[in-house]
mmCIF file of C-alpha atoms in Angstrom:
data_model
loop_
_atom_site.group_PDB
_atom_site.id
_atom_site.type_symbol
_atom_site.label_atom_id
_atom_site.label_comp_id
_atom_site.label_asym_id
_atom_site.label_seq_id
_atom_site.Cartn_x
_atom_site.Cartn_y
_atom_site.Cartn_z
ATOM 1 C CA MET A 1 -29.504 -69.024 -131.394
ATOM 2 C CA MET A 2 -30.694 -68.072 -127.980
ATOM 3 C CA SER A 3 -33.614 -65.661 -127.711
ATOM 4 C CA PRO A 4 -32.980 -62.347 -125.847
ATOM 5 C CA ASN A 5 -35.871 -63.546 -123.534
ATOM 6 C CA HIS A 6 -33.710 -66.592 -122.640
ATOM 7 C CA LEU A 7 -30.781 -64.512 -122.060
ATOM 8 C CA SER A 8 -32.528 -62.129 -119.710
ATOM 9 C CA ASP A 9 -33.956 -65.263 -117.744
ATOM 10 C CA ASP A 10 -30.463 -66.446 -117.218
ATOM 11 C CA ARG A 11 -29.298 -63.231 -115.698
ATOM 12 C CA ALA A 12 -29.236 -63.137 -111.943
ATOM 13 C CA SER A 13 -32.285 -61.146 -111.041
ATOM 14 C CA PRO A 14 -31.950 -58.802 -108.096
ATOM 15 C CA PRO A 15 -33.795 -59.609 -104.875
ATOM 16 C CA PRO A 16 -37.214 -58.065 -104.324
ATOM 17 C CA HIS A 17 -37.386 -54.514 -102.885
ATOM 18 C CA HIS A 18 -38.979 -55.416 -99.611
ATOM 19 C CA PHE A 19 -36.510 -58.292 -98.919
ATOM 20 C CA ARG A 20 -33.664 -56.084 -99.630
ATOM 21 C CA HIS A 21 -34.713 -53.633 -96.943
ATOM 22 C CA THR A 22 -35.488 -56.308 -94.395
ATOM 23 C CA PRO A 23 -32.095 -56.051 -92.600
ATOM 24 C CA LEU A 24 -32.273 -52.406 -92.512
ATOM 25 C CA GLN A 25 -35.846 -52.631 -90.962
ATOM 26 C CA ILE A 26 -34.578 -54.980 -88.197
ATOM 27 C CA ILE A 27 -31.686 -52.671 -87.335
ATOM 28 C CA HIS A 28 -34.231 -49.753 -87.194
ATOM 29 C CA VAL A 29 -36.598 -51.783 -84.848
ATOM 30 C CA VAL A 30 -33.681 -52.978 -82.645
ATOM 31 C CA ALA A 31 -32.391 -49.347 -82.282
ATOM 32 C CA ASN A 32 -35.667 -48.059 -81.359
ATOM 33 C CA PHE A 33 -36.154 -50.727 -78.858
ATOM 34 C CA LEU A 34 -32.685 -49.895 -77.186
ATOM 35 C CA ARG A 35 -33.577 -46.240 -77.246
ATOM 36 C CA ILE A 36 -37.123 -46.823 -75.414
ATOM 37 C CA TRP A 37 -35.203 -49.215 -73.064
ATOM 38 C CA SER A 38 -32.923 -46.176 -72.144
ATOM 39 C CA ILE A 39 -35.830 -43.993 -71.663
ATOM 40 C CA TYR A 40 -37.516 -46.465 -69.085
ATOM 41 C CA SER A 41 -34.101 -46.874 -67.214
ATOM 42 C CA MET A 42 -33.779 -42.918 -67.275
ATOM 43 C CA PHE A 43 -37.441 -42.700 -65.802
ATOM 44 C CA ARG A 44 -36.657 -45.272 -63.068
ATOM 45 C CA TYR A 45 -33.409 -43.533 -62.151
ATOM 46 C CA LEU A 46 -34.930 -40.073 -62.022
ATOM 47 C CA SER A 47 -38.009 -41.475 -60.006
ATOM 48 C CA GLN A 48 -35.809 -43.433 -57.450
ATOM 49 C CA THR A 49 -33.086 -40.877 -56.858
ATOM 50 C CA GLY A 50 -34.970 -37.672 -57.345
ATOM 51 C CA ALA A 51 -32.056 -36.222 -59.435
ATOM 52 C CA SER A 52 -32.297 -33.187 -61.471
ATOM 53 C CA VAL A 53 -33.767 -33.909 -65.024
ATOM 54 C CA VAL A 54 -31.798 -31.102 -66.729
ATOM 55 C CA LEU A 55 -28.551 -32.004 -64.896
ATOM 56 C CA PHE A 56 -28.928 -35.556 -65.759
ATOM 57 C CA LEU A 57 -29.569 -34.748 -69.453
ATOM 58 C CA PHE A 58 -26.818 -32.286 -69.595
ATOM 59 C CA ALA A 59 -24.279 -34.981 -68.129
ATOM 60 C CA CYS A 60 -25.414 -37.467 -70.899
ATOM 61 C CA LEU A 61 -25.491 -34.848 -73.785
ATOM 62 C CA ALA A 62 -21.966 -33.681 -73.234
ATOM 63 C CA PRO A 63 -20.206 -37.146 -73.757
ATOM 64 C CA ALA A 64 -22.519 -37.654 -76.759
ATOM 65 C CA ALA A 65 -21.458 -34.278 -78.317
ATOM 66 C CA ILE A 66 -17.909 -35.272 -77.927
ATOM 67 C CA LEU A 67 -18.344 -38.693 -79.456
ATOM 68 C CA PHE A 68 -20.278 -37.005 -82.439
ATOM 69 C CA LEU A 69 -17.516 -34.549 -83.030
ATOM 70 C CA ILE A 70 -14.910 -37.435 -82.893
ATOM 71 C CA LEU A 71 -16.897 -39.663 -85.362
ATOM 72 C CA GLN A 72 -18.117 -36.742 -87.843
ATOM 73 C CA LYS A 73 -14.992 -34.511 -87.690
ATOM 74 C CA PRO A 74 -16.944 -31.428 -89.004
ATOM 75 C CA TRP A 75 -13.716 -29.426 -89.204
ATOM 76 C CA LYS A 76 -12.486 -31.678 -91.911
ATOM 77 C CA GLY A 77 -13.449 -31.917 -95.494
ATOM 78 C CA ARG A 78 -15.134 -29.083 -97.415
ATOM 79 C CA PRO A 79 -15.502 -26.002 -95.214
ATOM 80 C CA LEU A 80 -18.977 -25.196 -94.012
ATOM 81 C CA SER A 81 -20.648 -22.087 -95.054
ATOM 82 C CA ASN A 82 -22.327 -19.608 -92.726
ATOM 83 C CA THR A 83 -25.664 -20.454 -94.174
ATOM 84 C CA GLN A 84 -25.121 -24.107 -92.897
ATOM 85 C CA VAL A 85 -23.305 -23.348 -89.446
ATOM 86 C CA VAL A 86 -25.778 -20.547 -88.231
ATOM 87 C CA PRO A 87 -28.976 -22.534 -88.706
ATOM 88 C CA SER A 88 -27.168 -25.566 -87.017
ATOM 89 C CA ILE A 89 -26.451 -23.466 -84.098
ATOM 90 C CA ILE A 90 -29.913 -22.031 -83.949
ATOM 91 C CA ASN A 91 -31.104 -25.777 -84.192
ATOM 92 C CA GLY A 92 -28.909 -26.544 -81.224
ATOM 93 C CA PHE A 93 -30.901 -23.985 -79.079
ATOM 94 C CA ILE A 94 -34.198 -25.693 -80.225
ATOM 95 C CA THR A 95 -32.575 -29.045 -79.332
ATOM 96 C CA ALA A 96 -31.706 -27.941 -75.933
ATOM 97 C CA LEU A 97 -35.145 -26.439 -75.298
ATOM 98 C CA TYR A 98 -36.656 -29.719 -76.534
ATOM 99 C CA LEU A 99 -34.670 -31.958 -74.362
ATOM 100 C CA VAL A 100 -35.430 -29.822 -71.172
ATOM 101 C CA LEU A 101 -39.132 -29.932 -71.912
ATOM 102 C CA TRP A 102 -39.094 -33.612 -72.773
ATOM 103 C CA GLY A 103 -37.141 -34.468 -69.773
ATOM 104 C CA LYS A 104 -39.600 -32.489 -67.568
ATOM 105 C CA GLY A 105 -42.513 -34.350 -69.234
ATOM 106 C CA LEU A 106 -40.985 -37.651 -68.921
ATOM 107 C CA LYS A 107 -40.615 -37.279 -65.136
ATOM 108 C CA SER A 108 -44.241 -35.938 -64.447
ATOM 109 C CA CYS A 109 -45.985 -37.864 -67.178
ATOM 110 C CA GLY A 110 -44.295 -41.117 -67.502
ATOM 111 C CA PRO A 111 -42.605 -42.913 -70.340
ATOM 112 C CA VAL A 112 -45.764 -43.652 -72.407
ATOM 113 C CA ARG A 113 -46.944 -40.247 -72.670
ATOM 114 C CA ALA A 114 -43.620 -38.713 -73.241
ATOM 115 C CA ILE A 115 -42.768 -41.124 -75.963
ATOM 116 C CA LEU A 116 -46.085 -40.857 -77.757
ATOM 117 C CA GLY A 117 -45.995 -36.969 -77.245
ATOM 118 C CA GLU A 118 -43.008 -36.885 -79.509
ATOM 119 C CA TYR A 119 -45.197 -37.896 -82.321
ATOM 120 C CA SER A 120 -47.156 -34.508 -81.988
ATOM 121 C CA GLY A 121 -44.573 -33.204 -84.442
ATOM 122 C CA ALA A 122 -46.977 -34.350 -87.182
ATOM 123 C CA VAL A 123 -48.906 -31.055 -86.493
ATOM 124 C CA LEU A 124 -46.265 -29.544 -88.714
ATOM 125 C CA GLY A 125 -47.875 -31.576 -91.402
ATOM 126 C CA VAL A 126 -51.139 -29.695 -90.969
ATOM 127 C CA LEU A 127 -49.391 -26.378 -91.144
ATOM 128 C CA SER A 128 -47.747 -27.300 -94.509
ATOM 129 C CA GLY A 129 -51.117 -28.513 -95.689
ATOM 130 C CA VAL A 130 -52.588 -25.023 -94.813
ATOM 131 C CA LEU A 131 -49.649 -23.316 -96.492
ATOM 132 C CA TYR A 132 -48.843 -25.527 -99.490
ATOM 133 C CA GLY A 133 -51.446 -28.114 -99.878
ATOM 134 C CA ARG A 134 -54.531 -28.447 -101.776
ATOM 135 C CA ARG A 135 -58.042 -27.559 -100.517
ATOM 136 C CA SER A 136 -59.015 -31.211 -100.640
ATOM 137 C CA ASN A 137 -56.173 -32.472 -98.515
ATOM 138 C CA LEU A 138 -56.873 -29.693 -95.991
ATOM 139 C CA TRP A 139 -59.895 -31.237 -94.486
ATOM 140 C CA LYS A 140 -57.977 -34.580 -94.036
ATOM 141 C CA LYS A 141 -55.287 -32.839 -92.240
ATOM 142 C CA ILE A 142 -57.773 -31.126 -89.962
ATOM 143 C CA GLY A 143 -59.459 -34.624 -89.404
ATOM 144 C CA GLY A 144 -55.978 -35.953 -88.535
ATOM 145 C CA LEU A 145 -55.237 -33.071 -86.059
ATOM 146 C CA ILE A 146 -58.593 -33.739 -84.344
ATOM 147 C CA ALA A 147 -57.776 -37.475 -84.086
ATOM 148 C CA MET A 148 -54.184 -36.619 -82.669
ATOM 149 C CA SER A 149 -55.922 -34.329 -80.069
ATOM 150 C CA ALA A 150 -58.293 -37.026 -79.055
ATOM 151 C CA SER A 151 -55.462 -39.462 -78.545
ATOM 152 C CA PHE A 152 -53.549 -37.152 -76.345
ATOM 153 C CA TYR A 153 -56.646 -36.245 -74.318
ATOM 154 C CA LEU A 154 -57.241 -40.115 -73.728
ATOM 155 C CA LEU A 155 -53.729 -40.369 -72.662
ATOM 156 C CA SER A 156 -53.791 -37.456 -70.280
ATOM 157 C CA GLU A 157 -57.004 -38.992 -68.669
ATOM 158 C CA GLY A 158 -55.216 -42.324 -67.956
ATOM 159 C CA TRP A 159 -56.517 -44.688 -70.576
ATOM 160 C CA ALA A 160 -53.205 -46.260 -71.061
ATOM 161 C CA THR A 161 -52.972 -47.058 -67.214
ATOM 162 C CA ALA A 162 -54.522 -49.906 -65.568
ATOM 163 C CA THR A 163 -55.829 -47.699 -62.787
ATOM 164 C CA TYR A 164 -58.013 -45.320 -64.848
ATOM 165 C CA SER A 165 -58.513 -47.318 -68.024
ATOM 166 C CA PRO A 166 -62.148 -48.318 -68.635
ATOM 167 C CA PHE A 167 -60.964 -51.596 -70.044
ATOM 168 C CA SER A 168 -58.815 -53.006 -67.200
ATOM 169 C CA TRP A 169 -61.112 -54.159 -64.511
ATOM 170 C CA GLU A 170 -58.912 -57.098 -63.648
ATOM 171 C CA ASP A 171 -55.582 -55.286 -63.790
ATOM 172 C CA ARG A 172 -56.462 -52.714 -60.964
ATOM 173 C CA GLU A 173 -55.702 -55.031 -58.183
ATOM 174 C CA GLU A 174 -52.871 -57.100 -59.743
ATOM 175 C CA SER A 175 -50.650 -54.204 -60.752
ATOM 176 C CA GLU A 176 -47.634 -53.997 -58.607
ATOM 177 C CA ALA A 177 -46.414 -50.721 -59.781
ATOM 178 C CA GLN A 178 -47.200 -47.314 -58.238
ATOM 179 C CA LYS A 179 -50.531 -46.058 -59.322
ATOM 180 C CA GLU A 180 -50.357 -43.134 -61.786
ATOM 181 C CA HIS A 181 -52.621 -40.164 -61.252
ATOM 182 C CA VAL A 182 -54.818 -38.425 -63.951
ATOM 183 C CA LEU A 183 -52.775 -35.555 -65.287
ATOM 184 C CA GLY A 184 -55.081 -33.572 -67.349
ATOM 185 C CA LEU A 185 -54.498 -31.980 -70.765
ATOM 186 C CA LYS A 186 -52.770 -29.140 -69.313
ATOM 187 C CA HIS A 187 -49.719 -31.337 -67.884
ATOM 188 C CA MET A 188 -49.843 -33.191 -71.266
ATOM 189 C CA LEU A 189 -48.936 -30.013 -73.052
ATOM 190 C CA VAL A 190 -45.362 -30.291 -71.951
ATOM 191 C CA PRO A 191 -44.302 -33.409 -73.955
ATOM 192 C CA ILE A 192 -46.794 -32.285 -76.756
ATOM 193 C CA ILE A 193 -44.709 -29.052 -77.185
ATOM 194 C CA ALA A 194 -41.531 -30.940 -76.770
ATOM 195 C CA GLY A 195 -42.662 -33.206 -79.641
ATOM 196 C CA ILE A 196 -43.358 -30.184 -81.898
ATOM 197 C CA LEU A 197 -39.985 -28.701 -81.180
ATOM 198 C CA SER A 198 -38.319 -32.115 -81.986
ATOM 199 C CA ALA A 199 -40.129 -32.185 -85.360
ATOM 200 C CA LEU A 200 -39.012 -28.533 -85.965
ATOM 201 C CA ARG A 201 -35.437 -29.316 -85.432
ATOM 202 C CA ARG A 202 -35.685 -32.420 -87.773
ATOM 203 C CA VAL A 203 -37.136 -30.074 -90.469
ATOM 204 C CA ILE A 204 -34.425 -27.551 -90.136
ATOM 205 C CA ALA A 205 -31.696 -30.059 -90.367
ATOM 206 C CA ARG A 206 -33.344 -31.497 -93.516
ATOM 207 C CA ARG A 207 -33.537 -28.080 -95.138
ATOM 208 C CA VAL A 208 -30.017 -27.089 -94.294
ATOM 209 C CA SER A 209 -28.268 -30.252 -95.470
ATOM 210 C CA ILE A 210 -29.452 -32.347 -98.475
ATOM 211 C CA LYS A 211 -26.463 -34.785 -98.729
ATOM 212 C CA ASN A 212 -26.211 -37.464 -95.968
ATOM 213 C CA GLN A 213 -22.629 -36.893 -95.002
ATOM 214 C CA LEU A 214 -23.074 -33.266 -94.539
ATOM 215 C CA LYS A 215 -26.098 -33.836 -92.540
ATOM 216 C CA ARG A 216 -24.196 -35.829 -90.085
ATOM 217 C CA ARG A 217 -21.480 -33.171 -89.804
ATOM 218 C CA LEU A 218 -23.993 -30.481 -89.086
ATOM 219 C CA HIS A 219 -25.606 -32.665 -86.519
ATOM 220 C CA ALA A 220 -22.369 -32.997 -84.579
ATOM 221 C CA LEU A 221 -22.310 -29.070 -84.571
ATOM 222 C CA THR A 222 -25.961 -29.169 -83.467
ATOM 223 C CA ILE A 223 -25.409 -31.402 -80.558
ATOM 224 C CA ALA A 224 -22.335 -29.498 -79.530
ATOM 225 C CA SER A 225 -24.163 -26.164 -79.510
ATOM 226 C CA ALA A 226 -27.146 -27.742 -77.733
ATOM 227 C CA THR A 227 -24.656 -28.819 -75.114
ATOM 228 C CA CYS A 228 -23.473 -25.283 -74.710
ATOM 229 C CA PHE A 229 -27.004 -23.738 -74.519
ATOM 230 C CA MET A 230 -27.986 -26.300 -71.822
ATOM 231 C CA PHE A 231 -24.778 -25.673 -69.636
ATOM 232 C CA PRO A 232 -26.199 -22.412 -68.091
ATOM 233 C CA ILE A 233 -29.565 -24.119 -67.481
ATOM 234 C CA ALA A 234 -28.055 -27.071 -65.903
ATOM 235 C CA MET A 235 -25.911 -24.823 -63.609
ATOM 236 C CA TRP A 236 -28.870 -22.638 -62.830
ATOM 237 C CA ASP A 237 -30.697 -25.926 -61.755
ATOM 238 C CA VAL A 238 -27.985 -26.882 -59.647
ATOM 239 C CA ILE A 239 -27.872 -23.595 -57.812
ATOM 240 C CA ILE A 240 -31.463 -22.958 -57.395
ATOM 241 C CA GLY A 241 -32.927 -26.387 -57.823
ATOM 242 C CA SER A 242 -36.485 -27.263 -56.986
ATOM 243 C CA PRO A 243 -38.126 -28.704 -53.876
ATOM 244 C CA SER A 244 -38.904 -32.092 -55.553
ATOM 245 C CA GLU A 245 -35.304 -32.615 -56.670
ATOM 246 C CA SER A 246 -32.091 -33.355 -54.834
ATOM 247 C CA ASN A 247 -30.242 -30.002 -55.245
ATOM 248 C CA GLY A 248 -26.873 -30.317 -56.691
ATOM 249 C CA LYS A 249 -26.791 -34.146 -56.271
ATOM 250 C CA LEU A 250 -26.583 -36.461 -59.316
ATOM 251 C CA PRO A 251 -26.109 -40.208 -58.116
ATOM 252 C CA PHE A 252 -24.251 -42.284 -60.421
ATOM 253 C CA SER A 253 -26.003 -45.291 -62.401
ATOM 254 C CA ALA A 254 -23.807 -46.969 -64.852
ATOM 255 C CA TRP A 255 -26.640 -48.304 -66.940
ATOM 256 C CA ALA A 256 -28.920 -45.119 -66.881
ATOM 257 C CA PHE A 257 -25.945 -42.946 -68.082
ATOM 258 C CA PHE A 258 -24.377 -45.533 -70.512
ATOM 259 C CA SER A 259 -27.913 -46.427 -72.220
ATOM 260 C CA THR A 260 -28.888 -42.734 -72.515
ATOM 261 C CA ILE A 261 -25.596 -41.672 -74.133
ATOM 262 C CA LEU A 262 -25.176 -44.510 -76.399
ATOM 263 C CA PHE A 263 -28.765 -45.723 -77.255
ATOM 264 C CA GLY A 264 -30.731 -42.447 -76.590
ATOM 265 C CA ASN A 265 -28.388 -40.132 -78.552
ATOM 266 C CA ILE A 266 -25.912 -41.810 -80.923
ATOM 267 C CA VAL A 267 -27.415 -45.076 -82.115
ATOM 268 C CA ILE A 268 -30.952 -43.868 -82.612
ATOM 269 C CA PHE A 269 -29.548 -40.913 -84.799
ATOM 270 C CA TYR A 270 -27.734 -43.066 -87.185
ATOM 271 C CA ALA A 271 -30.796 -45.540 -87.168
ATOM 272 C CA ASP A 272 -33.296 -42.849 -87.953
ATOM 273 C CA SER A 273 -30.811 -41.520 -90.699
ATOM 274 C CA ILE A 274 -30.740 -45.015 -92.281
ATOM 275 C CA ALA A 275 -34.535 -45.319 -91.933
ATOM 276 C CA GLU A 276 -35.035 -41.943 -93.738
ATOM 277 C CA GLU A 277 -32.507 -42.402 -96.289
ATOM 278 C CA ARG A 278 -33.074 -46.087 -97.319
ATOM 279 C CA LEU A 279 -36.616 -46.840 -96.035
ATOM 280 C CA HIS A 280 -38.088 -43.395 -96.723
ATOM 281 C CA MET A 281 -39.604 -43.455 -93.163
ATOM 282 C CA VAL A 282 -39.524 -40.405 -91.028
ATOM 283 C CA PHE A 283 -39.900 -40.112 -87.296
ATOM 284 C CA SER A 284 -43.529 -38.888 -87.356
ATOM 285 C CA SER A 285 -44.934 -41.617 -89.425
ATOM 286 C CA PRO A 286 -47.513 -44.444 -88.714
ATOM 287 C CA ARG A 287 -44.866 -47.079 -89.337
ATOM 288 C CA HIS A 288 -42.444 -45.625 -86.926
ATOM 289 C CA LEU A 289 -45.303 -45.442 -84.362
ATOM 290 C CA ILE A 290 -46.128 -49.024 -84.789
ATOM 291 C CA ALA A 291 -42.584 -50.068 -84.052
ATOM 292 C CA ALA A 292 -42.331 -47.807 -81.053
ATOM 293 C CA SER A 293 -45.645 -48.973 -79.482
ATOM 294 C CA ALA A 294 -44.519 -52.691 -79.874
ATOM 295 C CA CYS A 295 -41.452 -51.681 -77.906
ATOM 296 C CA ILE A 296 -43.471 -49.674 -75.309
ATOM 297 C CA ILE A 297 -45.637 -52.763 -74.664
ATOM 298 C CA VAL A 298 -42.508 -54.969 -74.074
ATOM 299 C CA MET A 299 -40.938 -52.382 -71.687
ATOM 300 C CA GLU A 300 -44.182 -51.791 -69.676
ATOM 301 C CA ILE A 301 -44.630 -55.435 -69.104
ATOM 302 C CA VAL A 302 -40.945 -56.078 -68.193
ATOM 303 C CA TYR A 303 -40.825 -53.052 -65.879
ATOM 304 C CA ARG A 304 -44.405 -53.999 -64.385
ATOM 305 C CA MET A 305 -45.751 -50.504 -64.807
ATOM 306 C CA ASP A 306 -49.301 -49.317 -64.269
ATOM 307 C CA PHE A 307 -50.393 -50.271 -67.776
ATOM 308 C CA SER A 308 -53.498 -51.183 -69.646
ATOM 309 C CA LEU A 309 -52.934 -53.011 -72.962
ATOM 310 C CA THR A 310 -56.329 -52.299 -74.350
ATOM 311 C CA GLY A 311 -56.312 -48.692 -73.550
ATOM 312 C CA PHE A 312 -53.014 -48.136 -74.949
ATOM 313 C CA VAL A 313 -53.537 -49.912 -78.233
ATOM 314 C CA ILE A 314 -56.876 -47.734 -78.514
ATOM 315 C CA CYS A 315 -54.861 -44.500 -78.096
ATOM 316 C CA SER A 316 -51.980 -45.683 -80.384
ATOM 317 C CA LEU A 317 -54.511 -46.554 -83.105
ATOM 318 C CA ILE A 318 -56.321 -43.146 -82.861
ATOM 319 C CA LEU A 319 -52.801 -41.305 -82.877
ATOM 320 C CA GLY A 320 -51.707 -43.552 -85.848
ATOM 321 C CA PHE A 321 -54.718 -42.592 -87.884
ATOM 322 C CA GLY A 322 -54.235 -38.973 -86.965
ATOM 323 C CA ILE A 323 -50.691 -39.008 -88.138
ATOM 324 C CA TYR A 324 -51.652 -40.822 -91.349
ATOM 325 C CA GLU A 325 -54.164 -38.079 -92.319
ATOM 326 C CA ALA A 326 -52.071 -35.141 -91.100
ATOM 327 C CA THR A 327 -49.074 -36.336 -93.214
ATOM 328 C CA SER A 328 -50.944 -37.144 -96.416
ATOM 329 C CA LEU A 329 -49.165 -34.388 -98.587
ATOM 330 C CA GLU A 330 -45.607 -35.482 -97.370
ATOM 331 C CA ARG A 331 -46.530 -39.185 -98.007
ATOM 332 C CA ASN A 332 -47.595 -38.507 -101.542
ATOM 333 C CA ARG A 333 -44.355 -36.734 -102.251
ATOM 334 C CA LYS A 334 -42.232 -39.747 -100.686
ATOM 335 C CA ASP A 335 -44.137 -42.137 -102.672
ATOM 336 C CA SER A 336 -43.406 -40.421 -105.934
ATOM 337 C CA THR A 337 -39.760 -40.099 -104.914
ATOM 338 C CA ARG A 338 -39.500 -43.698 -104.045
ATOM 339 C CA LYS A 339 -41.144 -44.797 -107.411
ATOM 340 C CA SER A 340 -38.505 -42.633 -109.137
ATOM 341 C CA ASP A 341 -35.695 -44.243 -107.178
ATOM 342 C CA LEU A 342 -36.788 -47.716 -108.154
ATOM 343 C CA LEU A 343 -36.954 -46.754 -111.925
ATOM 344 C CA ASN A 344 -33.600 -45.430 -111.532
ATOM 345 C CA GLU A 345 -32.283 -48.639 -109.991
ATOM 346 C CA GLU A 346 -33.773 -50.731 -112.780
ATOM 347 C CA PHE A 347 -31.774 -48.714 -115.399
ATOM 348 C CA ASP A 348 -28.549 -48.471 -113.436
ATOM 349 C CA ASN A 349 -25.565 -50.813 -114.015
ATOM 350 C CA PRO A 350 -26.062 -54.031 -112.077
ATOM 351 C CA ILE A 351 -22.528 -53.568 -110.746
ATOM 352 C CA GLU A 352 -22.971 -51.067 -108.053
ATOM 353 C CA MET A 353 -19.935 -49.244 -106.711
ATOM 354 C CA SER A 354 -19.754 -47.960 -103.165
ATOM 355 C CA SER A 355 -19.200 -44.284 -102.746
ATOM 356 C CA LEU A 356 -15.730 -43.198 -101.629
ATOM 357 C CA PRO A 357 -15.765 -41.707 -98.114
ATOM 358 C CA THR A 358 -15.406 -37.940 -97.827
#
């Protein structure tokens, strides 16, 4: 007679947890690389043509909204309640405001500061610690906030550029790119505020919709409403304009528009949704920052920007430490959720059935 241990050994054991998620991690890294590539393409396009930032973002957001509506079809399925539609429309206003500020910050501060400024949304973790956290975790969050502020201050002083970094003596003469100027913390506030608004819209979307399919349907409404809110701003920018921008002119660049529509809006949304659902990795997290920093290094070298590798790594490490400390409460909750999910998977039927589409 065969022992129960022998029978259990003969069963096909499931693959380890980290190996099972490796393809999803690769997809997430590739999607972030394509999104950051689109940001550098947008920055070069705006710098060379002098086109309006708001008009360019509106011209990319409108097709993305149409594609989201076609893909998700929010008018089909279970009717959406007012408690879901109204916050999604408000979230669209926040998204439009975030895009305007982030676009202005990208053109004035450069891709590195604009991308890293999006991680300032971890400040909301400090706020949650003040409201809901324990007193012991509060000091860790305040320390994380100080580290994040120090990182943004160093970025504003040009530590990530070869021109002003104290660690790039040799690169100052070899850099072929246009030398960047020291911005100061006042100009750095634009991408920082945009990052906080970006985190706020993610929090609202997460609170309104718990189910993944419902979240995607509401996201289509959010992008559509953001397009409507951005339309008068874009028209006002066309009529009034600014002295530094070509008034009413939007030169066409196939790659800049295509990459921003597809990679900067659509692909990155689904990739971040997969990372949050399967990998338990939100946007303002140290792991997400590591992937983005690696992509930034590649793009800075390829585009031959005014870049200091040592200074950028130091700023990224300080920012990652600040995010790690500021999000300690959320990280503990995610770890407990992940452990419960693993325990549920062990007791589930080994024959997994895929859910039917709704």
